[in-house]
Amino acid sequence: MNHDVIIARYGEIGLKSPKIRSRFERKLVKNIKATFECEVERNQGRIYIFPQDFDEGIEKLNRVFGVVSYSPATSTDSTYDGIDETLTAYTEELISEGILDEDTKFAIKCRRVGNHDYTSQEMAAHCGGVVRSVVLAPVDLTNPDLTIFVEIRENKAFIYHEKIRGPGGLPLGTQGRVVVLLSSGIDSPVAAYLMMKRGCEVVALHCNNDPFSGPKVTELFNQLVDQLNIYAKGNPIRKRVIDYGEYLQAAKDNAPEKMTCVLCKSGMYHIAEKLAQKVGADAIVDGSSVGQVASQTLSNILATRYGVDMPILSPLIGLDKEEITAIAKEIGTFEISKIDDGGCSAVPKYPETRADLNRVKEACEAMNQDVEIEKAFEKIRKLD
């Protein structure tokens, strides 16, 4: 098709106050421009994109959070002559591409903003006549096989027939910053993606459990961040890695063995809180799903978060593994996460599943947790 513009639409941004909506629109435009080379115009709830490479724009726009749907369109002026000429050519292209023929039930939907010498219904009826002057296809306004949209805004008109679903959400970078505990597994990359979809900039924290885990874990972490970064143009994910093996060894040496996983997760939250304070983040995010593993029973979730003052968000908390895996496949992280990383050898044979808070406090004191957290945090490093 001879398209020359992409019309992008947003959803809940339109519910904001005019001042906030304008700020979110500007951020959305910035993120679009960071994703592919283009010129962008804003006009009354629509975003008009003029990409240098049209195919690239169509492909990559579904990675920009805040875009609910978008349509490749052909523009013309809003006069009868302009619309007639452009719609005639558009109809001929639909026929040549096998989208429209004499058996295709079609409808015209016209939307109009501004002052014109015709109503929306009058223009829709007129456009139906233009299409039928090219091909005698049946009109069906109730259950059409094909809908041709004619969107008129002031002195411009746009013709299109596709509405491509975008990722939705809010523009990345409009909702502050979070620290995400990102492992090489399936869950935490999905949690990071969902927080990005809600507009949060991400700092990814990876705890390297060496010698209890192999070198592949950090390699997979890097690959997962690279994959997530295709959705983070304009606000790339920052990477932080911490050597966590010494902390885990202290837990195994000085606390009941069955408490190792509880103490491990507790330490991660405390370290993430310290990092969040350092980088100006407002919350911690993890991939917890109730009951999925030993550390994610309700009692263990309560115990592991004891003493952490910053909000800990778990966007997967009510999802099952199949639901999480489906999202991972959709966003491209599943194939990386399913690679065998060797697991963690620090996991006890019989981990605690119903941690008592008092016993957890005693275990933290026994391993001198505060000191071990400080020692580990001193070794945090960037991988940017």
Coordinates of C-alpha atoms in Angstrom, one line a residue:
M1 CA 0.0 0.0 0.0
N2 CA 1.1 3.5 -0.7
H3 CA 1.0 4.7 2.9
D4 CA 2.7 7.9 4.0
V5 CA 1.9 8.2 7.7
I6 CA 1.2 6.0 10.8
I7 CA -1.6 7.0 13.1
A8 CA -0.9 6.0 16.7
R9 CA -3.5 6.0 19.4
Y10 CA -3.2 6.0 23.2
G11 CA -5.7 4.9 25.8
E12 CA -5.6 5.8 29.5
I13 CA -3.3 8.8 28.8
G14 CA -6.4 10.5 27.5
L15 CA -8.0 10.3 31.0
K16 CA -5.3 12.4 32.5
S17 CA -5.6 16.1 33.2
P18 CA -4.6 18.4 30.3
K19 CA -1.2 19.2 31.9
I20 CA -0.4 15.6 32.7
R21 CA -1.7 14.3 29.3
S22 CA 0.6 16.8 27.5
R23 CA 3.6 15.6 29.5
F24 CA 2.8 12.0 28.8
E25 CA 2.3 12.7 25.1
R26 CA 5.7 14.4 24.9
K27 CA 7.4 11.5 26.6
L28 CA 5.6 9.0 24.3
V29 CA 6.8 11.0 21.2
K30 CA 10.3 11.0 22.6
N31 CA 10.3 7.2 23.1
I32 CA 8.9 6.7 19.5
K33 CA 11.7 8.8 18.1
A34 CA 14.2 6.8 20.1
T35 CA 12.9 3.6 18.7
F36 CA 13.2 4.4 15.0
E37 CA 14.0 7.4 12.8
C38 CA 10.9 9.5 12.2
E39 CA 9.1 12.8 12.4
V40 CA 6.1 13.0 14.8
E41 CA 3.2 15.4 15.1
R42 CA 0.6 15.5 17.9
N43 CA -3.0 16.7 17.2
Q44 CA -6.0 16.3 19.5
G45 CA -5.4 12.8 20.9
R46 CA -3.7 11.4 17.8
I47 CA 0.0 11.0 17.1
Y48 CA 1.0 11.1 13.4
I49 CA 4.3 9.4 12.6
F50 CA 6.3 9.9 9.4
P51 CA 9.0 7.2 9.5
Q52 CA 12.1 7.2 7.3
D53 CA 11.7 3.5 6.9
F54 CA 8.0 2.7 6.9
D55 CA 8.4 -1.1 7.4
E56 CA 10.7 -0.5 10.3
G57 CA 8.2 1.8 11.9
I58 CA 5.3 -0.7 11.5
E59 CA 7.5 -3.4 13.1
K60 CA 8.9 -1.5 16.0
L61 CA 5.9 0.6 17.0
N62 CA 4.5 -2.4 18.9
R63 CA 7.4 -2.1 21.3
V64 CA 6.6 1.4 22.5
F65 CA 4.6 1.4 25.7
G66 CA 1.7 3.8 25.7
V67 CA 0.6 3.0 22.1
V68 CA -2.7 1.1 22.3
S69 CA -3.1 0.7 18.5
Y70 CA -1.8 2.1 15.2
S71 CA -2.7 2.2 11.6
P72 CA -0.6 2.7 8.4
A73 CA -2.6 5.4 6.5
T74 CA -2.6 7.4 3.4
S75 CA -3.2 11.1 3.8
T76 CA -4.9 13.7 1.6
D77 CA -6.8 17.0 2.0
S78 CA -10.3 17.0 3.4
T79 CA -12.1 18.2 0.2
Y80 CA -14.4 15.9 -1.8
D81 CA -11.9 15.9 -4.7
G82 CA -8.9 15.0 -2.5
I83 CA -10.8 12.2 -0.8
D84 CA -12.3 10.9 -4.0
E85 CA -8.9 10.7 -5.8
T86 CA -7.1 9.1 -2.8
L87 CA -9.8 6.6 -1.9
T88 CA -10.1 5.5 -5.5
A89 CA -6.4 4.8 -5.6
Y90 CA -6.6 3.1 -2.2
T91 CA -9.4 0.9 -3.3
E92 CA -7.5 -0.2 -6.4
E93 CA -4.5 -1.1 -4.2
L94 CA -6.8 -3.2 -1.9
I95 CA -8.0 -5.0 -5.0
S96 CA -4.5 -5.6 -6.3
E97 CA -3.4 -7.0 -3.0
G98 CA -6.3 -9.4 -2.8
I99 CA -7.9 -7.7 0.2
L100 CA -11.1 -6.5 -1.7
D101 CA -13.1 -8.0 -4.5
E102 CA -16.7 -8.2 -5.6
D103 CA -17.6 -10.8 -2.9
T104 CA -16.1 -8.8 0.0
K105 CA -18.6 -7.2 2.3
F106 CA -17.3 -3.8 3.3
A107 CA -18.2 -0.8 5.4
I108 CA -17.0 2.8 5.6
K109 CA -16.5 4.3 9.0
C110 CA -16.0 8.1 9.0
R111 CA -14.8 10.1 12.0
R112 CA -14.6 13.9 11.7
V113 CA -13.1 16.7 13.8
G114 CA -13.4 20.3 12.8
N115 CA -15.8 22.4 10.6
H116 CA -16.7 20.9 7.2
D117 CA -19.5 21.3 4.6
Y118 CA -20.6 17.7 5.2
T119 CA -21.4 15.5 8.1
S120 CA -19.6 12.2 9.0
Q121 CA -22.6 10.2 7.8
E122 CA -22.7 12.1 4.5
M123 CA -19.0 11.5 3.9
A124 CA -19.3 7.8 4.8
A125 CA -22.1 7.4 2.3
H126 CA -20.2 9.3 -0.3
C127 CA -17.0 7.2 0.3
G128 CA -19.1 4.0 -0.1
G129 CA -20.1 5.2 -3.5
V130 CA -16.5 5.9 -4.4
V131 CA -15.5 2.3 -3.5
R132 CA -18.4 0.8 -5.4
S133 CA -17.5 2.9 -8.5
V134 CA -14.3 0.9 -8.6
V135 CA -15.6 -2.5 -7.5
L136 CA -19.3 -3.6 -7.0
A137 CA -18.7 -5.1 -3.6
P138 CA -21.7 -5.4 -1.2
V139 CA -22.0 -3.0 1.7
D140 CA -22.6 -4.5 5.1
L141 CA -22.5 -2.1 8.0
T142 CA -23.3 -4.8 10.6
N143 CA -20.8 -7.6 9.8
P144 CA -18.3 -6.4 7.2
D145 CA -15.3 -8.5 6.0
L146 CA -13.4 -5.2 5.5
T147 CA -13.8 -1.8 7.1
I148 CA -12.2 1.2 5.5
F149 CA -11.7 4.1 7.9
V150 CA -11.8 7.7 6.8
E151 CA -10.6 10.0 9.5
I152 CA -10.9 13.7 8.9
R153 CA -9.2 16.3 11.0
E154 CA -9.6 20.0 10.0
N155 CA -8.1 20.2 6.5
K156 CA -6.5 16.8 6.4
A157 CA -8.0 13.3 5.8
F158 CA -6.5 9.9 6.5
I159 CA -7.6 6.6 4.9
Y160 CA -6.7 3.2 6.4
H161 CA -8.1 -0.3 6.8
E162 CA -5.9 -1.8 9.6
K163 CA -5.8 -1.3 13.3
I164 CA -2.7 -3.0 14.7
R165 CA -2.7 -3.7 18.4
G166 CA 0.1 -2.0 20.4
P167 CA 1.5 -2.9 23.8
G168 CA -0.7 -0.4 25.6
G169 CA 0.3 0.8 29.1
L170 CA 2.0 4.1 29.9
P171 CA 5.0 5.7 28.3
L172 CA 8.2 4.4 29.7
G173 CA 9.8 6.8 32.1
T174 CA 6.6 8.6 33.3
Q175 CA 6.2 6.6 36.5
G176 CA 9.6 6.8 38.2
R177 CA 12.3 4.2 38.7
V178 CA 12.3 0.7 40.2
V179 CA 15.0 -1.8 41.1
V180 CA 14.1 -5.2 39.7
L181 CA 15.6 -8.4 41.2
L182 CA 16.4 -10.1 37.8
S183 CA 17.6 -13.7 37.7
S184 CA 18.1 -15.9 34.7
G185 CA 14.7 -17.6 35.2
I186 CA 11.3 -17.1 33.5
D187 CA 9.5 -15.0 36.0
S188 CA 11.6 -12.0 36.9
P189 CA 12.1 -10.8 33.3
V190 CA 8.3 -10.9 32.8
A191 CA 7.9 -8.9 36.0
A192 CA 10.4 -6.3 34.7
Y193 CA 8.5 -6.1 31.4
L194 CA 5.1 -5.5 33.2
M195 CA 6.6 -2.7 35.3
M196 CA 8.0 -1.1 32.1
K197 CA 4.6 -1.4 30.6
R198 CA 3.3 0.7 33.5
G199 CA 5.8 3.4 32.7
C200 CA 8.6 2.5 35.2
E201 CA 12.3 2.9 34.3
V202 CA 14.2 -0.2 35.4
V203 CA 17.5 -0.8 37.2
A204 CA 18.2 -4.5 37.0
L205 CA 20.0 -6.1 40.0
H206 CA 21.5 -9.5 39.5
C207 CA 22.8 -11.5 42.5
N208 CA 25.7 -13.7 41.3
N209 CA 25.7 -16.7 43.6
D210 CA 29.1 -18.1 42.6
P211 CA 30.4 -20.6 43.7
F212 CA 26.8 -21.9 44.3
S213 CA 25.9 -21.2 40.6
G214 CA 27.8 -21.3 37.4
P215 CA 29.1 -18.5 35.2
K216 CA 26.3 -19.0 32.6
V217 CA 23.8 -17.3 35.0
T218 CA 25.4 -13.8 34.5
E219 CA 25.7 -14.4 30.8
L220 CA 22.0 -15.2 30.6
F221 CA 21.2 -12.1 32.7
N222 CA 22.9 -10.0 30.1
Q223 CA 21.0 -11.6 27.3
L224 CA 17.7 -11.1 29.1
V225 CA 18.4 -7.4 29.7
D226 CA 19.4 -7.1 26.0
Q227 CA 16.0 -8.6 25.0
L228 CA 14.1 -6.4 27.4
N229 CA 15.9 -3.3 26.1
I230 CA 14.2 -3.6 22.8
Y231 CA 11.1 -2.3 24.7
A232 CA 13.2 0.4 26.6
K233 CA 14.3 2.8 23.9
G234 CA 14.7 6.2 25.4
N235 CA 15.1 4.7 28.9
P236 CA 17.5 1.8 28.6
I237 CA 17.7 -0.7 31.5
R238 CA 20.7 -0.1 33.8
K239 CA 22.5 -3.2 35.0
R240 CA 24.0 -3.9 38.4
V241 CA 25.6 -7.1 39.6
I242 CA 26.5 -8.1 43.1
D243 CA 28.7 -11.0 44.3
Y244 CA 26.4 -12.9 46.6
G245 CA 28.2 -16.1 47.3
E246 CA 29.9 -15.0 50.5
Y247 CA 26.6 -13.9 51.9
L248 CA 25.1 -17.3 51.1
Q249 CA 28.0 -19.1 52.6
A250 CA 27.6 -17.1 55.9
A251 CA 23.9 -18.1 55.9
K252 CA 24.7 -21.8 55.4
D253 CA 27.5 -21.7 58.1
N254 CA 25.7 -19.9 60.8
A255 CA 21.9 -20.4 60.5
P256 CA 19.7 -23.5 60.2
E257 CA 20.1 -25.0 56.8
K258 CA 16.4 -25.1 56.0
M259 CA 16.4 -21.3 56.4
T260 CA 18.9 -20.7 53.5
C261 CA 16.3 -19.7 50.9
V262 CA 14.5 -17.4 53.3
L263 CA 17.7 -15.7 54.3
C264 CA 18.8 -15.5 50.7
K265 CA 15.7 -13.7 49.5
S266 CA 15.7 -11.5 52.6
G267 CA 19.3 -10.4 51.9
M268 CA 18.3 -9.6 48.2
Y269 CA 15.5 -7.4 49.3
H270 CA 17.8 -5.4 51.7
I271 CA 20.5 -5.0 49.1
A272 CA 17.9 -3.9 46.5
E273 CA 16.6 -1.4 49.0
K274 CA 20.1 0.0 49.5
L275 CA 20.6 0.2 45.7
A276 CA 17.2 1.9 45.2
Q277 CA 18.1 4.6 47.7
K278 CA 21.4 5.1 45.9
V279 CA 19.9 5.4 42.4
G280 CA 16.7 7.3 43.3
A281 CA 14.3 4.4 42.8
D282 CA 10.9 4.3 44.6
A283 CA 10.2 0.6 44.8
I284 CA 11.7 -2.9 44.5
V285 CA 10.2 -5.5 42.0
D286 CA 10.5 -9.2 42.0
G287 CA 8.9 -12.2 40.2
S288 CA 7.1 -13.7 43.1
S289 CA 4.0 -15.8 42.4
V290 CA 2.1 -17.1 45.5
G291 CA 3.0 -20.7 46.2
Q292 CA 5.2 -21.3 43.1
V293 CA 8.4 -22.1 45.0
A294 CA 9.3 -22.6 48.7
S295 CA 10.3 -19.0 49.2
Q296 CA 7.0 -17.8 47.8
T297 CA 4.5 -19.2 50.3
L298 CA 2.6 -16.4 52.1
S299 CA 4.4 -16.9 55.4
N300 CA 7.8 -16.9 53.7
I301 CA 6.9 -13.8 51.6
L302 CA 6.1 -12.0 54.9
A303 CA 9.2 -13.2 56.6
T304 CA 11.6 -12.4 53.7
R305 CA 10.3 -8.8 53.5
Y306 CA 10.7 -8.1 57.2
G307 CA 12.8 -4.9 57.9
V308 CA 12.5 -3.6 54.3
D309 CA 10.8 -0.2 54.4
M310 CA 10.6 0.4 50.7
P311 CA 7.5 -1.0 48.7
I312 CA 8.2 -4.4 47.2
L313 CA 6.0 -4.9 44.1
S314 CA 5.3 -8.4 42.7
P315 CA 3.3 -7.9 39.4
L316 CA 3.1 -11.7 38.9
I317 CA 1.7 -12.5 42.4
G318 CA -1.6 -13.9 41.2
L319 CA -0.5 -15.5 37.9
D320 CA 0.3 -19.2 37.4
K321 CA 3.3 -20.6 35.5
E322 CA 1.4 -21.0 32.2
E323 CA 0.2 -17.4 32.2
I324 CA 3.7 -16.2 33.0
T325 CA 5.3 -18.4 30.4
A326 CA 2.9 -17.2 27.7
I327 CA 4.0 -13.6 28.4
A328 CA 7.6 -14.6 28.3
K329 CA 7.2 -16.2 24.9
E330 CA 5.4 -13.2 23.6
I331 CA 8.2 -10.8 24.7
G332 CA 11.0 -13.0 23.6
T333 CA 12.6 -13.8 27.0
F334 CA 11.4 -17.5 27.3
E335 CA 13.9 -19.0 24.9
I336 CA 16.7 -17.4 26.9
S337 CA 15.3 -18.3 30.3
K338 CA 14.8 -21.9 29.5
I339 CA 18.5 -22.4 28.9
D340 CA 19.9 -24.6 31.7
D341 CA 22.0 -22.4 34.0
G342 CA 23.0 -25.2 36.3
G343 CA 20.7 -24.1 39.2
C344 CA 21.8 -23.1 42.7
S345 CA 23.6 -25.6 44.8
A346 CA 22.9 -23.7 48.0
V347 CA 19.2 -24.8 48.0
P348 CA 18.7 -27.2 51.0
K349 CA 17.0 -30.6 50.5
Y350 CA 14.1 -29.5 52.7
P351 CA 13.7 -25.7 52.5
E352 CA 11.5 -23.8 55.0
T353 CA 8.0 -23.3 53.6
R354 CA 6.3 -21.8 56.7
A355 CA 8.8 -19.4 58.2
D356 CA 8.1 -18.1 61.6
L357 CA 9.1 -14.4 61.9
N358 CA 10.7 -14.8 65.3
R359 CA 12.9 -17.7 64.0
V360 CA 13.8 -15.7 61.0
K361 CA 15.0 -12.8 63.2
E362 CA 17.1 -15.3 65.2
A363 CA 18.6 -16.7 62.0
C364 CA 19.4 -13.2 60.8
E365 CA 21.2 -12.4 64.0
A366 CA 23.0 -15.8 64.0
M367 CA 24.5 -15.0 60.6
N368 CA 25.1 -11.4 61.4
Q369 CA 23.0 -10.4 58.4
D370 CA 23.5 -6.6 58.6
V371 CA 27.3 -7.0 58.4
E372 CA 27.1 -9.5 55.5
I373 CA 24.7 -7.2 53.5
E374 CA 27.1 -4.3 53.9
K375 CA 30.1 -6.5 52.8
A376 CA 28.1 -7.6 49.7
F377 CA 26.9 -4.2 48.8
E378 CA 30.4 -2.8 48.8
K379 CA 31.2 -5.1 45.9
I380 CA 28.2 -4.0 43.7
R381 CA 29.3 -3.1 40.2
K382 CA 27.9 -1.8 36.9
L383 CA 27.6 -3.8 33.8
D384 CA 26.4 -0.9 31.5

